Structures are given as C-alpha cells and as structure tokens.
Amino acid sequence: MTFTYVSLFSGVGGFEQALNKLGGKCVMASEIDKYANLAYETLYGHETVGDITKVKAVDVPDHDLLVAGFPCQAFSVAGKRLGFEDTRGTLFFEVARIASEKQPNALLLENVKGLISHDKGKTLDTIIQTLCDIGYTVGFNVLNSKYFGVPQNRERIFIIAIRDDLITPEPWKIEGINVVAKAKRRIAQLDGVKTFNFDWPPQTEVTTRLRDILEDNVDEKYYLSEEKTAKLVAQLEQREKKVAEPIIHGNLNHYGNDQMNRVYSTDGIAPTITVVSGGGREQKIAEPQIEQFTKGDGISCCIDANYTKGTAPGNVGKGRRTHVVEEVRPVLTPDRLEKRQNGRRFKDDGEESFTLTAQDRHGVAIGQHPRYRIRKLTPRECFRLQGFPDSEFDKLVTAGISNSQLYKMAGNAVTVNVVEAIAKRLIPMLTEK
C-alpha cells in the first residue's frame, strides 16, 4: 500500500527510514536544527520546512499519516520536568494544531517513557484528551528497542490516534500494574476519552547482541589511555566487592547492593538511548539497573543523544559468571572519570549498551579480567544501535557531518526497527472504514 505522511521534528529521519520502506511518501517534514537539516536533505533528497511554528496549518499538504517524535526534553526525568511550562513541551500542540486542521487518518507519536508519569500523569492526560477533542480515538504503549533487533535497552512511549470515522471505540484491555496499566486505568475515567486496542508488536525475544554491531577495526582515537583505563577498571573492581550475596526472589536471582539497595536482574539488557538536556543522564523510571552474572547475551544499553556508552570485556565477577575468552561490557561515559554516576558505570558482559545522549560519549570495554581495552562507541555503532543501515550513515560522513553532530543525531533519533514494526500493523488501518 502506498500512503502519504507528514513528519514533524524529523531529526535525522528515523520515521522516514521505516515508512519509506513500507510505501510511504513524505509530503512535508520539519526540523529546526541546521545540522539535522543537512543530514535530512542528504538522506532523503528534499529540504524540511524548518520551524513548524511558522507554518500555517492550512498550508500543510494533505496526508494520510502524521508522525512526530515531538521534543522530549520537557518531559524527560533527566531534565527540569517543566512539561507544558517549558516551550519545548508546548510543541505537542503544534502536532495537534496541524492534525485538527488537516484531519489525517492517523497519528503516530513517540516520546520518552517519563512522559507517562510527568506531573503525576497530568501531562499525558492532557495529550490524550487533546487528541480526542480534535476527533481521534487513542491507544498507547511503551516499547523497548531491545526486542526489535537492536542491542539497546530503550523504552519509549508510542501513541497512536485513529480518526473517529475510521474506527469503533472500545475499552482498553488493561492487565498488570505497570506504569502503562496504571495510566490507562486513570485516563479511561476521564470525560470524553475515546480508546481502542491497537495490535502492538510482541516484545518477547532479544535477538541481537552488542558484540554483533561493533566495528571490526576502530581508530585508536576512540580508545582511552592506559591511565584512564586503569582508573575505570579500579572502579569496576571496587563495585564488584560491594555486591552482596544473592537473595532468591521468586524465580529470579536478585543481588542487593549493600550500600544502595539496588536490585539486579539476569536478563542482560542494556539501558535506553535518550536525549538529555544539560548533559544529564536520563534516569530509568521504575526500572532496576541490570546485572548479569552468567555468560552474557551481549545486549547493549540504550543509546542516548548525550552519551556514547561502551562495553567492558573480561572475566570480571570472580566466580559469579561462567568463563568467557573475551567480554564486551558497556561503559558509561568512559572519558569523564569525575562524572557522578547514577548507578553502574560498567555493565556485565553481554548486556546492552547504555542509553545514547546528545552530549556524553559512552564506550565499551573489551578483553578479559583484569586486562581491558576501553573505548568510546563510534558514531557508526551508535547509528547501528538505532537501526540505521551503514549505507545511510556513509552518506552522512560523505556530506562532512562531524562526529559530534552524528552522536547527537543518533541519540535524538527514534529506533527505526520499532517504527517499522508498529507501522506494519498501522498502515492497513489508514483506509479501513
């Protein structure tokens, strides 16, 4: 099926990568950052309109689908959490303004998981009610990139809105007590809210490991000095000594930290890739840090626009894991030894990379305890963690875009694989009546 779409706050075009493969044609895009605009034109052959706030809604071309990863800094737990009081938070209303005028068949929106709990849920309440007020029936869920073929633990909320005449409202099927279930129970009670149950793609299997996306030959400029490496490994060994004996809880082995009462699970998935303003790291919401004590599955932590994280290889753990010849461990901000860490700086062998952000650079440690080589993730590896093919990355390098901008673009992007999985289920709904 062919369809048209408008892309707002496009960045480097994560939505475009997925939708164009599925028959989509972008009839208008907006992006305010000059470097992202250069990248966008390089990849897709047409310019964006720039600042969407300066575009009249009536001038937007007709389209079937409106997509937007509207700026998340105002909603992220890593920022000031001012929400709609922050001008970036009000950019959601640019989405609503255009949708109200043009009435596309559907909207697909993406944001940080922290949006769910911001301002005790009032921010999400307002977003859902606004979409319903302008003629749409709504569903939402949190999806984790690690289940979609990229080794990154990146949780994001996706909101789908279908125009009222194309769908019959139905109560949400709500199970469990997680943040999504709690939010749906609350929102379902609000006046005027119209809901439906979207066929969300399953989140059941992790198929790609961090080691699978690492480059074979990496320039020495990405590697830390022996002095910095030694200091980081010392931090790792100090942390290892602080981990208490395992406590059996249900069917999982959980390990308590004797100072911070952290709980570690054994699923081996890395944290999400995020964008954080002011250099801060996006903190996880209601999610434990992960510590894997058996042979790792190589999943990297989430990529964030402020961080480039890595992995540490080696047989660290002294008896808690099976022996591996070479480990690949994610490392949080390896080139900023004095940076205060919220949680672990090192993940275990096989875990996903830390979240990529726009400002910091994460890395990997490769080797065998106690001998490691630690380096930053390369820009190419960060784009791979977001589902972009190497051929697209190569175009950006050829266009002369700097590494610092490439890191930022990767951290700000939406994961291509996740969008594609959702869109395959959404596109058939664009013409249903």
GROMACS .gro file of C-alpha atoms in nm, residues 241-395:
model
  155
  241LYS     CA    1   3.337  -0.601   4.610
  242LYS     CA    2   3.022  -0.415   4.719
  243VAL     CA    3   2.775  -0.660   4.570
  244ALA     CA    4   2.607  -0.864   4.841
  245GLU     CA    5   2.532  -1.237   4.831
  246PRO     CA    6   2.238  -1.332   4.606
  247ILE     CA    7   1.889  -1.347   4.752
  248ILE     CA    8   1.645  -1.586   4.587
  249HIS     CA    9   1.326  -1.399   4.499
  250GLY     CA   10   1.057  -1.586   4.311
  251ASN     CA   11   1.214  -1.749   4.006
  252LEU     CA   12   1.494  -1.495   3.967
  253ASN     CA   13   1.824  -1.445   4.141
  254HIS     CA   14   1.838  -1.084   4.263
  255TYR     CA   15   2.151  -0.929   4.402
  256GLY     CA   16   2.124  -0.650   4.655
  257ASN     CA   17   2.383  -0.375   4.677
  258ASP     CA   18   2.493  -0.338   5.038
  259GLN     CA   19   2.501   0.040   5.016
  260MET     CA   20   2.236   0.143   4.765
  261ASN     CA   21   1.986  -0.144   4.782
  262ARG     CA   22   1.989  -0.182   4.406
  263VAL     CA   23   1.833  -0.491   4.258
  264TYR     CA   24   1.991  -0.666   3.965
  265SER     CA   25   1.814  -0.900   3.725
  266THR     CA   26   1.963  -1.152   3.488
  267ASP     CA   27   1.801  -1.066   3.156
  268GLY     CA   28   2.115  -0.895   3.025
  269ILE     CA   29   1.953  -0.595   2.859
  270ALA     CA   30   2.117  -0.253   2.849
  271PRO     CA   31   1.954   0.086   2.933
  272THR     CA   32   1.771   0.307   2.685
  273ILE     CA   33   1.918   0.556   2.436
  274THR     CA   34   1.791   0.901   2.520
  275VAL     CA   35   1.840   1.270   2.468
  276VAL     CA   36   1.906   1.469   2.783
  277SER     CA   37   1.941   1.845   2.809
  278GLY     CA   38   2.220   1.999   3.010
  279GLY     CA   39   2.438   1.691   2.992
  280GLY     CA   40   2.233   1.495   3.243
  281ARG     CA   41   2.162   1.128   3.205
  282GLU     CA   42   1.804   1.018   3.158
  283GLN     CA   43   1.722   0.810   3.463
  284LYS     CA   44   1.515   0.500   3.437
  285ILE     CA   45   1.158   0.510   3.564
  286ALA     CA   46   1.051   0.220   3.784
  287GLU     CA   47   1.321   0.006   3.625
  288PRO     CA   48   1.606  -0.167   3.809
  289GLN     CA   49   1.960  -0.148   3.692
  290ILE     CA   50   2.067  -0.476   3.536
  291GLU     CA   51   2.348  -0.701   3.648
  292GLN     CA   52   2.412  -1.025   3.462
  293PHE     CA   53   2.607  -1.294   3.644
  294THR     CA   54   2.611  -1.571   3.386
  295LYS     CA   55   2.760  -1.578   3.040
  296GLY     CA   56   2.628  -1.267   2.870
  297ASP     CA   57   2.399  -1.230   2.576
  298GLY     CA   58   2.570  -0.914   2.454
  299ILE     CA   59   2.284  -0.665   2.462
  300SER     CA   60   2.395  -0.304   2.480
  301CYS     CA   61   2.246  -0.031   2.697
  302CYS     CA   62   2.019   0.227   2.539
  303ILE     CA   63   2.168   0.494   2.319
  304ASP     CA   64   2.114   0.850   2.430
  305ALA     CA   65   2.193   1.171   2.246
  306ASN     CA   66   2.410   1.287   2.536
  307TYR     CA   67   2.607   0.968   2.590
  308THR     CA   68   2.819   0.727   2.394
  309LYS     CA   69   2.845   0.419   2.606
  310GLY     CA   70   3.050   0.107   2.569
  311THR     CA   71   3.117  -0.239   2.695
  312ALA     CA   72   3.379  -0.399   2.912
  313PRO     CA   73   3.511  -0.743   2.815
  314GLY     CA   74   3.679  -0.980   3.055
  315ASN     CA   75   3.603  -1.242   3.317
  316VAL     CA   76   3.508  -0.999   3.590
  317GLY     CA   77   3.294  -1.121   3.872
  318LYS     CA   78   3.523  -1.387   4.013
  319GLY     CA   79   3.302  -1.690   4.018
  320ARG     CA   80   2.968  -1.525   3.952
  321ARG     CA   81   2.981  -1.585   3.578
  322THR     CA   82   3.098  -1.862   3.356
  323HIS     CA   83   3.437  -1.805   3.193
  324VAL     CA   84   3.442  -1.619   2.863
  325VAL     CA   85   3.751  -1.567   2.650
  326GLU     CA   86   3.663  -1.209   2.560
  327GLU     CA   87   3.399  -0.993   2.719
  328VAL     CA   88   3.217  -0.693   2.579
  329ARG     CA   89   3.096  -0.466   2.858
  330PRO     CA   90   2.908  -0.136   2.819
  331VAL     CA   91   3.084   0.153   2.992
  332LEU     CA   92   2.914   0.475   3.092
  333THR     CA   93   3.093   0.798   2.990
  334PRO     CA   94   3.443   0.644   2.997
  335ASP     CA   95   3.618   0.972   2.913
  336ARG     CA   96   3.460   1.158   3.208
  337LEU     CA   97   3.611   0.991   3.511
  338GLU     CA   98   3.487   1.256   3.752
  339LYS     CA   99   3.128   1.246   3.631
  340ARG     CA  100   2.892   1.142   3.909
  341GLN     CA  101   2.715   0.822   3.819
  342ASN     CA  102   2.358   0.726   3.899
  343GLY     CA  103   2.403   0.352   3.901
  344ARG     CA  104   2.675   0.140   3.748
  345ARG     CA  105   2.945   0.273   3.521
  346PHE     CA  106   3.014  -0.080   3.391
  347LYS     CA  107   2.759  -0.335   3.278
  348ASP     CA  108   2.831  -0.703   3.266
  349ASP     CA  109   2.944  -0.895   2.962
  350GLY     CA  110   2.660  -0.935   2.716
  351GLU     CA  111   2.435  -0.655   2.836
  352GLU     CA  112   2.302  -0.383   2.608
  353SER     CA  113   2.477  -0.053   2.576
  354PHE     CA  114   2.380   0.242   2.790
  355THR     CA  115   2.142   0.499   2.650
  356LEU     CA  116   2.294   0.733   2.395
  357THR     CA  117   2.251   1.104   2.460
  358ALA     CA  118   2.336   1.419   2.270
  359GLN     CA  119   2.627   1.531   2.487
  360ASP     CA  120   2.821   1.249   2.652
  361ARG     CA  121   3.012   0.965   2.490
  362HIS     CA  122   2.968   0.609   2.608
  363GLY     CA  123   3.203   0.325   2.545
  364VAL     CA  124   3.289  -0.043   2.557
  365ALA     CA  125   3.547  -0.245   2.745
  366ILE     CA  126   3.680  -0.546   2.560
  367GLY     CA  127   3.912  -0.811   2.694
  368GLN     CA  128   3.946  -1.048   2.987
  369HIS     CA  129   3.968  -0.954   3.353
  370PRO     CA  130   4.175  -0.778   3.466
  371ARG     CA  131   4.306  -0.668   3.127
  372TYR     CA  132   4.071  -0.449   2.925
  373ARG     CA  133   4.087  -0.203   2.643
  374ILE     CA  134   3.819   0.059   2.681
  375ARG     CA  135   3.695   0.285   2.404
  376LYS     CA  136   3.406   0.504   2.311
  377LEU     CA  137   3.139   0.371   2.081
  378THR     CA  138   3.190   0.503   1.730
  379PRO     CA  139   2.924   0.713   1.556
  380ARG     CA  140   2.861   0.425   1.315
  381GLU     CA  141   2.795   0.189   1.606
  382CYS     CA  142   2.551   0.439   1.756
  383PHE     CA  143   2.360   0.458   1.428
  384ARG     CA  144   2.351   0.080   1.416
  385LEU     CA  145   2.203   0.081   1.766
  386GLN     CA  146   1.919   0.292   1.626
  387GLY     CA  147   1.855   0.062   1.331
  388PHE     CA  148   2.009   0.275   1.054
  389PRO     CA  149   2.189   0.082   0.778
  390ASP     CA  150   2.557   0.154   0.721
  391SER     CA  151   2.479   0.283   0.372
  392GLU     CA  152   2.279   0.572   0.521
  393PHE     CA  153   2.550   0.650   0.773
  394ASP     CA  154   2.810   0.657   0.497
  395LYS     CA  155   2.610   0.928   0.315
   0.00000   0.00000   0.00000
